Amino acid sequence: MVVLRFRYFITLCCVALFCGCTASRSLIAKDVDAYNYLSKVKQELLKKWPDNKTINIVFHGHSVPSGYFKTPNVNTLAAYPHLVLEKLKEKYPYAVINTIVTGIGGENSVKGVARFKNTVLNHKPDVLFIDYALNDRRVGLEKAKKAWEYMIVKALKNDILVILLTPSPDTRVDYNNPENELKQLTNQIRLLAKKYNVGLVDSYKAFEFLYSDSEELKKYMAQINHPNKKGHELIANEIIKYFE
């Protein structure tokens, strides 16, 4: 009798443990499938006149999406928003596409929130890219998280598809330190993408093959914190995966 009760107890414990593990797994957000995330937008991009409509893609952020190379020079046509437009037009020749850059050089996400309604939502984007991490080192993780969450939530409430970008390089960063500021911001952005089930363009990872060789990294940079066209191509190539 004692043996039977013991077995029953063990069985209950196993069931409880299994249920607990299952519940825990269900709370863990999964990465968005890049191929399917923009499926509705891609369907629209394939349509021909007179059934097509204008697709607005907004890039909100700091100097990098704005096109700053060696400050104060702004190389709009070699920056990733324009490179993305070129790639999109190759793939979708019948589509009418507006790539709208709402970036401001030197701005962080807290300031980006202050003008979010009037300079981003007013364009009624179909897709919104957010790229502020480089400058968010100035405001810190907590303030940056609140600002990013505000923009994500506002966009989602307006039925806008959101894609977050982790930071592009800064040659002053010690990439050998796994706790460097950009890596911390990268980890936070990755978690936000999972939490809100939105897209992620991992620029930090795209440049990772260069971090061990500072001289090679410089070949992708226009200045210490701005990529050149070669660097912007790496970011654009990651973005275009969502439209393939």
Steps between C-alpha positions, in 0.01 A plus 500: 500500500784733590669421169183581306458834679865583432457423129186712489688787663784471251251495211330819626838672535597404146169628361536828690857540381402431140213748513723758660764458231237516226355820645846651528581415139174658385604829661827514309458706184642360179698684236287634218526309174664755270361331189136521612491812717436738209292257295206740461729785399677278247165406349424868453842563347432234236178661379491689170313815408211563546479261797815615678536765767783712638706327769661726760813375674627726779851496646503670841824558682828688523784596267556155344161461326513875434801437276780676689837368390793723598313774684367742378476322164170321442518228235132423461535280193756270666313465832305184573147646458579591140690176437193313623281697259729409211487132592122512540452656159709225342275241661167682471504701174124573507492634856470862607727528804580798720803460726463779753790587730398672823845477658687787661875497552601484865153404622421224752179299541366723780502797263368277224194427713426872544440542127371151425137596443564802279795376293448123483136401552386782275655316204282196573784252444439149380837405649699686765872451570642635828876559532612695808733274697830674421383821663303333778825452689443859612165429664566152640321168475194583711403822322575346163280201574205721595545709187523200267199337664297818459574514127441128449165503681380815323593359162334164564181674614499671161542166317856582397750220455809576708859390447767588758868548419787421733795743484746530215866533607696760687875443468559631854309209652689211658330212322710249694298600805171303488347762731581803285225763480396417144471130581279582799275713281501228235383241752225734617378560145502127427282442805261780399459344156405170663274660761294689243532241222646750254781478247870529576790606279809405696757749373727426797520138388539592131827678578618238751745341258699826506524560876820305550687710242474875554675578172251289303210663685626845399462400134123496560492835680486860375596622847514349849122462539363520145518218245608573145311358202662160552373499858154621403483215249534251787199654673296526179567134424356403838194719449423368154466147638159607632385578146626182331 
